[in-house]
PDB file of C-alpha atoms in Angstrom:
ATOM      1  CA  UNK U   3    -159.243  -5.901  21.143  1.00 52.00           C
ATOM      2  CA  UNK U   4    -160.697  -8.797  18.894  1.00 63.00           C
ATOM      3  CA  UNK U   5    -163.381 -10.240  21.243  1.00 70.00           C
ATOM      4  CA  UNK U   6    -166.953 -10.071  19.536  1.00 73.00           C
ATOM      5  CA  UNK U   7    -168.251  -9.921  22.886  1.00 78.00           C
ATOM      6  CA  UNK U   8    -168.389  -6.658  23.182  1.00 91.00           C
ATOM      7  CA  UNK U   9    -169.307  -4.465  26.247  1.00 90.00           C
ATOM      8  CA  UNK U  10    -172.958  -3.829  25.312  1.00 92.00           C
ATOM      9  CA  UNK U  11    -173.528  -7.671  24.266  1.00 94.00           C
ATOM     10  CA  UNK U  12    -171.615  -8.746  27.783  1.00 95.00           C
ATOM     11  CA  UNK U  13    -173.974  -6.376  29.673  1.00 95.00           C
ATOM     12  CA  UNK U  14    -177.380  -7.635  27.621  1.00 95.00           C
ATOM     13  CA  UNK U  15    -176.268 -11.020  28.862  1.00 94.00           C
ATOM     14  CA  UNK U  16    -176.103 -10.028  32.121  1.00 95.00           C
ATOM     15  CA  UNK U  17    -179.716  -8.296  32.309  1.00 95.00           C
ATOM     16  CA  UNK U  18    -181.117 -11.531  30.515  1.00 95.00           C
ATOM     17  CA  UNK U  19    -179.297 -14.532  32.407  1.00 93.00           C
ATOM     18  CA  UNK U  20    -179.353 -15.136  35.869  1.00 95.00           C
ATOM     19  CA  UNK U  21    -179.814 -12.730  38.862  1.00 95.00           C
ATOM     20  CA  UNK U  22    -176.188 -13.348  40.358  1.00 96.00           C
ATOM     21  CA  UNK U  23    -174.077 -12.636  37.064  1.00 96.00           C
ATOM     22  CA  UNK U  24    -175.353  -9.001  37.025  1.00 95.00           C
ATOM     23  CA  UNK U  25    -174.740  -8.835  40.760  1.00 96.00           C
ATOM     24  CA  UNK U  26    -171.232 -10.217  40.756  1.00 96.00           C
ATOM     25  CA  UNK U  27    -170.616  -7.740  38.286  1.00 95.00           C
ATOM     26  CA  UNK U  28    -172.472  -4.599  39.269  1.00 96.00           C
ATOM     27  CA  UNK U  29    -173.051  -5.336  43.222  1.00 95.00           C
ATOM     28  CA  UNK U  30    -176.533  -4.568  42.017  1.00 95.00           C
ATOM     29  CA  UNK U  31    -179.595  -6.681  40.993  1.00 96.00           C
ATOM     30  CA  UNK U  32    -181.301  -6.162  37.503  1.00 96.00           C
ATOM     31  CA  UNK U  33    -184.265  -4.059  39.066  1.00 96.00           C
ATOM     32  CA  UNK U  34    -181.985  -1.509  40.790  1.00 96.00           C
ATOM     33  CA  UNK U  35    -179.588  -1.323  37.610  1.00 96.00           C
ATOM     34  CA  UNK U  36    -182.524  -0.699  35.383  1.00 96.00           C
ATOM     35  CA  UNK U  37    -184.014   1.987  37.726  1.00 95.00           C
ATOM     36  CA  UNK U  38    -180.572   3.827  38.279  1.00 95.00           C
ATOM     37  CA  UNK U  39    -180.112   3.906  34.518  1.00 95.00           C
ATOM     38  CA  UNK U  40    -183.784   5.757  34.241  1.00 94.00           C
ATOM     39  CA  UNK U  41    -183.384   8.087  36.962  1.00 93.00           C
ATOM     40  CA  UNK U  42    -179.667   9.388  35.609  1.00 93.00           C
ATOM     41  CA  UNK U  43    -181.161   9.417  31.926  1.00 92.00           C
ATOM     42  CA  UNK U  44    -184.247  11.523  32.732  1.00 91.00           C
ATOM     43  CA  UNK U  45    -182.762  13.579  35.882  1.00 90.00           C
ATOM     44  CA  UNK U  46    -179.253  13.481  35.438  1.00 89.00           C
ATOM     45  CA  UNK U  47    -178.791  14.027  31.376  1.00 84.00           C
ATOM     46  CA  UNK U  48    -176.723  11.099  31.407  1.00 89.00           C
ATOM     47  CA  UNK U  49    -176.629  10.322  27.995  1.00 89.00           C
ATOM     48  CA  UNK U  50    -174.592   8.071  25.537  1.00 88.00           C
ATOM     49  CA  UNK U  51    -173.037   8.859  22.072  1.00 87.00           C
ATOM     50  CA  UNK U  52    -173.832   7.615  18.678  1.00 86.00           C
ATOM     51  CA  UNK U  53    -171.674   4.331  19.331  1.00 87.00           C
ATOM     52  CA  UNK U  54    -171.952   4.060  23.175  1.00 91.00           C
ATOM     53  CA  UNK U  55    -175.182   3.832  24.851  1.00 94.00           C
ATOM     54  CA  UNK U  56    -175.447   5.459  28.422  1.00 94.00           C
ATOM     55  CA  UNK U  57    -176.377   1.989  29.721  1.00 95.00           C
ATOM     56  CA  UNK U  58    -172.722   0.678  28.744  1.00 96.00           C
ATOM     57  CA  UNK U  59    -171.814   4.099  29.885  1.00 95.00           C
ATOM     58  CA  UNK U  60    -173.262   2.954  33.121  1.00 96.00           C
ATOM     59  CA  UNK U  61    -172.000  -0.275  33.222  1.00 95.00           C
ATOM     60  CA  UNK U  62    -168.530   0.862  32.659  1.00 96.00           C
ATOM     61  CA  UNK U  63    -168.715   2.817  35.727  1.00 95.00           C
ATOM     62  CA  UNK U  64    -169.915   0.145  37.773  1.00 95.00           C
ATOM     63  CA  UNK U  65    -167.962  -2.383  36.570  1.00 96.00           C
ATOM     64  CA  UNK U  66    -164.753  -0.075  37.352  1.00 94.00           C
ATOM     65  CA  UNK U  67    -166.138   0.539  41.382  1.00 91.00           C
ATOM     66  CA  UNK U  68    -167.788  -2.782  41.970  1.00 92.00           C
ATOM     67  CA  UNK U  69    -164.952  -4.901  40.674  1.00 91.00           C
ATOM     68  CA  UNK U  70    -161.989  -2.191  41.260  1.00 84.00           C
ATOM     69  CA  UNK U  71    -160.976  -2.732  38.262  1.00 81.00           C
ATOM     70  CA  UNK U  72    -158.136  -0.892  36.168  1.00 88.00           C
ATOM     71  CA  UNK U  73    -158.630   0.642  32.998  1.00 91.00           C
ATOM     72  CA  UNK U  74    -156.295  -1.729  31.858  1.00 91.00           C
ATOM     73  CA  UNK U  75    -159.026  -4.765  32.456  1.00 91.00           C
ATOM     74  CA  UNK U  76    -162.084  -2.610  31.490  1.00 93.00           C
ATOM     75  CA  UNK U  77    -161.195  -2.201  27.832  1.00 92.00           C
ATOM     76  CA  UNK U  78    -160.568  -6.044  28.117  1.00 92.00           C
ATOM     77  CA  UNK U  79    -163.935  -6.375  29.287  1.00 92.00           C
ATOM     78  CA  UNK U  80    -165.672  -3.947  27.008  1.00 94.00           C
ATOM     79  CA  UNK U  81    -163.586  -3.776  24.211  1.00 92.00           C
ATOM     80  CA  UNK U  82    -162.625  -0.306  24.188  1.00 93.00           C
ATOM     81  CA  UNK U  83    -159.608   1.796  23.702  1.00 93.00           C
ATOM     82  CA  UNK U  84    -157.636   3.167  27.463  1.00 93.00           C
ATOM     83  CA  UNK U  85    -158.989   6.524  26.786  1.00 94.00           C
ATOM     84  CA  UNK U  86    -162.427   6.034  26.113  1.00 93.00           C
ATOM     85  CA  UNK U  87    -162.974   3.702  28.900  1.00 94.00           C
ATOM     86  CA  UNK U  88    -161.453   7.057  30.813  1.00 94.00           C
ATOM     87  CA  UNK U  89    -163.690   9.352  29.228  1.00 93.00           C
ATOM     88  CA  UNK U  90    -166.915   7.590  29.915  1.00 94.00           C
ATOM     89  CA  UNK U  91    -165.701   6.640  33.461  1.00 94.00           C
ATOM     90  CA  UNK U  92    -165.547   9.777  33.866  1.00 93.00           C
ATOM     91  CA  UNK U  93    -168.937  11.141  32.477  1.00 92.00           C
ATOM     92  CA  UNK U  94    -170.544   8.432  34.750  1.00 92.00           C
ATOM     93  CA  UNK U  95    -169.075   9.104  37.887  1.00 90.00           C
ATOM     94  CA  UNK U  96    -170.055  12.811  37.902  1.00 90.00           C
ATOM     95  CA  UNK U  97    -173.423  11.315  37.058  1.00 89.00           C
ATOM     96  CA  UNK U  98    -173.571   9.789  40.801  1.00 86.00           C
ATOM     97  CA  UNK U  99    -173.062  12.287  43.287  1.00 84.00           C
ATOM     98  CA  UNK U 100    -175.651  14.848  41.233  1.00 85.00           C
ATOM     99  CA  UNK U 101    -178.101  11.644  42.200  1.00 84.00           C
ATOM    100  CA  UNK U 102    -177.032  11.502  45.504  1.00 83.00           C
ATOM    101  CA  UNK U 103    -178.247  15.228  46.275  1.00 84.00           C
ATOM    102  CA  UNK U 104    -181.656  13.826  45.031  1.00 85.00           C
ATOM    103  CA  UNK U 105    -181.456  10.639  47.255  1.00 85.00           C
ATOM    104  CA  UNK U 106    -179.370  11.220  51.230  1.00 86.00           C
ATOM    105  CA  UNK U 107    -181.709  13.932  52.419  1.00 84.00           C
ATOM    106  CA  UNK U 108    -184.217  14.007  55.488  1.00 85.00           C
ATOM    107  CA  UNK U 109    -187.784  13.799  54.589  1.00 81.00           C
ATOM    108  CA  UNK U 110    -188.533  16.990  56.579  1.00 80.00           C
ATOM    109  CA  UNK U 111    -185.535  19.071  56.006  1.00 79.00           C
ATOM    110  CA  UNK U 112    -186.966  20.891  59.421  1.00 80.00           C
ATOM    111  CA  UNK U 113    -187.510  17.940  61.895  1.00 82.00           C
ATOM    112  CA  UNK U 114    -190.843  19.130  62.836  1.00 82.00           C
ATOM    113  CA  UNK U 115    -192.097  16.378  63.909  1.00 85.00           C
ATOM    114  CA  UNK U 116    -191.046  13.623  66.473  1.00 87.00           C
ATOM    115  CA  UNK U 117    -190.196  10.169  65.098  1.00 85.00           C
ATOM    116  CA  UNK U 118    -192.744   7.515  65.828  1.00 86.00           C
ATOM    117  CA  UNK U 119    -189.641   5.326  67.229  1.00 86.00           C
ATOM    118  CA  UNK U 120    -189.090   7.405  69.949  1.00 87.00           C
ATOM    119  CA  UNK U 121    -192.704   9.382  70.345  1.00 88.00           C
ATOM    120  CA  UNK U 122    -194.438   5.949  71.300  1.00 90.00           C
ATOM    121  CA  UNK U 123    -191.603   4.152  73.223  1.00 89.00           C
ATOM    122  CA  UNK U 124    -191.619   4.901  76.707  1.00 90.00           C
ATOM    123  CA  UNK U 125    -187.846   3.769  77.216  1.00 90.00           C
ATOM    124  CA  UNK U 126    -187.233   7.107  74.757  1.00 86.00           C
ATOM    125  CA  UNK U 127    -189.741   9.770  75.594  1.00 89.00           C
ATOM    126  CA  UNK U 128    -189.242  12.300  76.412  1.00 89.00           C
ATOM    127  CA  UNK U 129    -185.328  11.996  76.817  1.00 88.00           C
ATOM    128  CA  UNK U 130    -184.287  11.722  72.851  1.00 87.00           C
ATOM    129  CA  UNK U 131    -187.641  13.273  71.600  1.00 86.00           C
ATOM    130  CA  UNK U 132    -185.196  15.702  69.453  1.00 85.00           C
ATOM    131  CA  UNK U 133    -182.917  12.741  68.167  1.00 85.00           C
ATOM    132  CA  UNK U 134    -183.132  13.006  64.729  1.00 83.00           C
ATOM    133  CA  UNK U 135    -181.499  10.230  63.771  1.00 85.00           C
ATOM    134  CA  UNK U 136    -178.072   7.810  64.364  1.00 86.00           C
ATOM    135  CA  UNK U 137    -174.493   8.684  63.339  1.00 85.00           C
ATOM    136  CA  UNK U 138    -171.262   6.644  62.478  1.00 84.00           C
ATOM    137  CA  UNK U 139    -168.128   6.618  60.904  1.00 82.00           C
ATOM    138  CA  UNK U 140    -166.438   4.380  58.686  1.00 83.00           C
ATOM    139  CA  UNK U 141    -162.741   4.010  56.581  1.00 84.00           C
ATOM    140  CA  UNK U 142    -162.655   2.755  52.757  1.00 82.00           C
ATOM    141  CA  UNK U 143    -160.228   2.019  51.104  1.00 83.00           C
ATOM    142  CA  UNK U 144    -158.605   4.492  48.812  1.00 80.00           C
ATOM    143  CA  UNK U 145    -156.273   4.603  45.846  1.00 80.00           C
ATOM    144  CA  UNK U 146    -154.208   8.016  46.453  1.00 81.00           C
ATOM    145  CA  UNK U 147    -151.553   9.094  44.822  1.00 84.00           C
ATOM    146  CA  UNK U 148    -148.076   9.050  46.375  1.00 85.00           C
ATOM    147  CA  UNK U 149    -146.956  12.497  47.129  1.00 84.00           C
ATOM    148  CA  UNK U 150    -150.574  12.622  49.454  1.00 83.00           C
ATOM    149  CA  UNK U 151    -150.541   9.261  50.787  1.00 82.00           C
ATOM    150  CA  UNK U 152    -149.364  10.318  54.402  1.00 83.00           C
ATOM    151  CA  UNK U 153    -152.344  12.211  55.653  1.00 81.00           C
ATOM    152  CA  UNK U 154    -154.271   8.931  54.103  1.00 81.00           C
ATOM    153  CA  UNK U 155    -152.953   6.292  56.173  1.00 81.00           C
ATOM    154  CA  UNK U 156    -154.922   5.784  58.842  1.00 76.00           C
ATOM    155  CA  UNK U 157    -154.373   3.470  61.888  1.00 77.00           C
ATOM    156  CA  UNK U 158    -154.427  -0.046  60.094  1.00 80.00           C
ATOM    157  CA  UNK U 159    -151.307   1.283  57.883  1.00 83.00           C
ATOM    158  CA  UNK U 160    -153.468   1.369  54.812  1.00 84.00           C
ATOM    159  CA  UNK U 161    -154.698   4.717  52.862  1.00 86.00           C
ATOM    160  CA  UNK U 162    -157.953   5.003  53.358  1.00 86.00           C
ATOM    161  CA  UNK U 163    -161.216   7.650  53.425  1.00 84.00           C
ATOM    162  CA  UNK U 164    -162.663   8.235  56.549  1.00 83.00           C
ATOM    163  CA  UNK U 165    -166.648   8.781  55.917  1.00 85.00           C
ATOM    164  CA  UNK U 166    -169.477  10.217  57.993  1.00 85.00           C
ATOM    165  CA  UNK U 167    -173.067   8.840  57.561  1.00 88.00           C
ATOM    166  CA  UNK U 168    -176.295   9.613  58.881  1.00 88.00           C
ATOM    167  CA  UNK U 169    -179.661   7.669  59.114  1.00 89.00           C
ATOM    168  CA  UNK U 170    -183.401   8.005  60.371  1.00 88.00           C
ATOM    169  CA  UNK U 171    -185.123   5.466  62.034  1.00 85.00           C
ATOM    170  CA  UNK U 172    -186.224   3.732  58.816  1.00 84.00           C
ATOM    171  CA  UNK U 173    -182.741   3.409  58.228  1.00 86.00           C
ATOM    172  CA  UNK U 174    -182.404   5.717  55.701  1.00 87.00           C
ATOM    173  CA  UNK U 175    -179.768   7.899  55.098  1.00 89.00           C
ATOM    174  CA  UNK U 176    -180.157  11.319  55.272  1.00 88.00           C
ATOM    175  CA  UNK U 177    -176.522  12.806  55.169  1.00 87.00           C
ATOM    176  CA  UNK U 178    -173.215  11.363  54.337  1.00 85.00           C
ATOM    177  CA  UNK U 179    -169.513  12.942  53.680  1.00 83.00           C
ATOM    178  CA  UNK U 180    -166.559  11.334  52.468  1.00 79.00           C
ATOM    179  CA  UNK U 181    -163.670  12.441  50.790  1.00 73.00           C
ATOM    180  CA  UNK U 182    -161.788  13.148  54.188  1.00 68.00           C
ATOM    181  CA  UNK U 183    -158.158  11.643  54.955  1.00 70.00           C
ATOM    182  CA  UNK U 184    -157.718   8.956  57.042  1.00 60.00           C
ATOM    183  CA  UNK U 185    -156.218  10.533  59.864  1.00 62.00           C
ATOM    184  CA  UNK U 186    -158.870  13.425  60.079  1.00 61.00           C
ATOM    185  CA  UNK U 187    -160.706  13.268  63.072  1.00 59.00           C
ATOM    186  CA  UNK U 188    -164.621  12.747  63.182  1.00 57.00           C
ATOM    187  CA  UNK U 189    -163.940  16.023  65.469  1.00 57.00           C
ATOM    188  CA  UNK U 190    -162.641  18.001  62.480  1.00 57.00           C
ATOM    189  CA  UNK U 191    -165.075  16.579  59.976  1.00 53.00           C
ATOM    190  CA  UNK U 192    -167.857  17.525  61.616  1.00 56.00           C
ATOM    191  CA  UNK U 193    -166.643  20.962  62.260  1.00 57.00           C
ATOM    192  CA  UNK U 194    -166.765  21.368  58.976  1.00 56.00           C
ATOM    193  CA  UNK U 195    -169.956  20.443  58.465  1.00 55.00           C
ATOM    194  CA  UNK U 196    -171.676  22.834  60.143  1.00 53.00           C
ATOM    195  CA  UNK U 197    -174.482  24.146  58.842  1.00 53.00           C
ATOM    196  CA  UNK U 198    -175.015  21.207  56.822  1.00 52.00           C
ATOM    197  CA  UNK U 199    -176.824  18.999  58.761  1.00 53.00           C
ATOM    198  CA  UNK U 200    -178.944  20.395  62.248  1.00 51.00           C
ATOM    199  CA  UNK U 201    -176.342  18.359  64.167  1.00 47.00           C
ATOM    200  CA  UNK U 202    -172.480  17.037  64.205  1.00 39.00           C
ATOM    201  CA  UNK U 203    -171.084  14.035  65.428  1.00 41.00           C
ATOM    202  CA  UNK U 204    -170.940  13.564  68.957  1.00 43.00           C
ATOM    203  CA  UNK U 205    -172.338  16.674  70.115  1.00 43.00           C
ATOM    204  CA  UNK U 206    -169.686  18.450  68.915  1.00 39.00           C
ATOM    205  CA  UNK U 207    -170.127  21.627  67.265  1.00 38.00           C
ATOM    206  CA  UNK U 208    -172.691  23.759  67.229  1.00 38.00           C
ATOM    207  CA  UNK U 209    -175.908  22.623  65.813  1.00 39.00           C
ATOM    208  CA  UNK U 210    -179.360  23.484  66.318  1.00 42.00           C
ATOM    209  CA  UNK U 211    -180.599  20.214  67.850  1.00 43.00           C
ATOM    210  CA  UNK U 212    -178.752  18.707  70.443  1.00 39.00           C
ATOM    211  CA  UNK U 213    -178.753  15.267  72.130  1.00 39.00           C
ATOM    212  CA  UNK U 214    -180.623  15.177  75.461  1.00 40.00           C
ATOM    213  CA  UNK U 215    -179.246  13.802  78.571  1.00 40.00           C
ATOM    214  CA  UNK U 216    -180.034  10.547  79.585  1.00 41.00           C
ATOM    215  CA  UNK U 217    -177.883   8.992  82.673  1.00 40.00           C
ATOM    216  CA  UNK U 218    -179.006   5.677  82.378  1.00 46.00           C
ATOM    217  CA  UNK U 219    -178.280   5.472  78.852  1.00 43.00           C
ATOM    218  CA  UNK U 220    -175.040   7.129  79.390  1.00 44.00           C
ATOM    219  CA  UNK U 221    -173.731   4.752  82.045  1.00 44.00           C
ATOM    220  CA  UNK U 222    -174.566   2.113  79.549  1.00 45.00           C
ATOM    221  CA  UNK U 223    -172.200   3.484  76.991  1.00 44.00           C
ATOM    222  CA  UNK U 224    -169.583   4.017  79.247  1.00 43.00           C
ATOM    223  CA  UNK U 225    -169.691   0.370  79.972  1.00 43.00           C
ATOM    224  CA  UNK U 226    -170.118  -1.248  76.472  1.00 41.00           C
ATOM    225  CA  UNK U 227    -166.866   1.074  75.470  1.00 40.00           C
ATOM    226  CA  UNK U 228    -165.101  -0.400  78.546  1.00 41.00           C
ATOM    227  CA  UNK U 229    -165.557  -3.924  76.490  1.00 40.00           C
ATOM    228  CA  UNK U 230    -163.823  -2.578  73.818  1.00 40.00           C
ATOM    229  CA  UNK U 231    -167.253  -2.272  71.572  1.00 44.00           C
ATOM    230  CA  UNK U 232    -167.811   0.647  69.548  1.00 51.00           C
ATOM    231  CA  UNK U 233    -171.157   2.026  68.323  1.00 55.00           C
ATOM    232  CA  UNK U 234    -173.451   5.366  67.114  1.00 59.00           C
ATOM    233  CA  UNK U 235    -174.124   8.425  67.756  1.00 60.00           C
ATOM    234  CA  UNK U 236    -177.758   9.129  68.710  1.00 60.00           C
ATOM    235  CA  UNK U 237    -178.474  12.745  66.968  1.00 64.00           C
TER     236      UNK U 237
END
């Protein structure tokens, strides 16, 4: 590690120069960066030591996820040792998910009121008027080691996460869980859930708001999955 371009210089240069650099790096623009760094400072206690500041601490973290990049490259990049580009990968990624809690929530944790999508559309009221929201599923790529790879590979032949994600109708999201193996079925997942969210995938489970029926809407699904096209779950 000789560079004199080291990690907090590289990530200066990135915050001053142009807008794509910082997003090719970080998957992020300058503005959102800035503001995550803030919010995990003053809410989160992320905080830096007295030769690492918590916006390299930050960076590191991001550079590792955006870029999937081993520690191997990291140190290259930021001109630290293997272990404390582990350590502070570490610190920053239990940084996230304490933000998350803050962030994927409903508004109105009681749905009392209907959304104005669906209160003022006559092609929705009254038939979803206690939708809450759209659901979906998704599988990411994951890095698992090999004595648990099985239950990982999902149908593709690759091990991957399978993640559950809901959003409003301002497309915001309001629940998500990952973590699950790629062969666990939404079914299962949102089993588990219960209690967690008013509703589980698919009507399945036992939730306190349920989907209302709607044949029209129905037939329509039955015919778009007939075309092989998949879609949401209306909650």
């Amino acid at each position: 590690m000789t560079s004199n371009q080291t990690g907090a210089k590289w990530i200066s240069e990135l915050l001053e120069g142009h807008p794509d650099r910082i997003h090719d790096a970080f998957r992020m623009s300058k503005r959102i960066f800035t503001d995550l760094l803030r919010k995990l400072e003053v809410d989160h206690e992320l905080q830096g030591s007295r030769r690492t500041s918590s916006r390299e601490i930050l960076g590191i973290t991001l550079y590792i996820l955006a870029q999937r990049g081993s520690f191997r490259l990291t140190k290259e990049r930021f001109q630290h040792s293997t272990e404390t580009i582990s350590r502070y990968f570490s610190k920053g990624i239990r940084s996230l998910p304490l933000l998350s809690i803050d962030i994927i929530k409903p508004i109105d944790r009681q749905f009392r009121d209907i959304p104005a999508e669906i209160r003022y559309d006559s092609r929705y009221m009254p038939f979803f008027k206690d939708c809450v929201g759209a659901i979906d599923g998704t599988h990411v790529d994951a890095r698992i080691p090999v004595e648990d790879q099985v239950r990982y590979i999902g149908r593709h032949g690759t091990t991957t996460q399978n993640v559950m994600a809901v959003c409003d109708f301002n497309m915001c999201f309001t629940f998500a869980l990952a973590g699950w193996e790629g062969t666990a079925h939404d079914r299962r997942m949102a089993t588990r859930t219960k209690g967690s969210f008013p509703t589980t995938a698919g009507g399945h489970g036992g939730g306190k708001r349920k989907r209302r029926k709607n044949s029209g809407s129905r037939k329509k699904g039955r015919r778009r999955r007939k075309r092989g096209q998949g879609g949401v779950a209306l909650l």
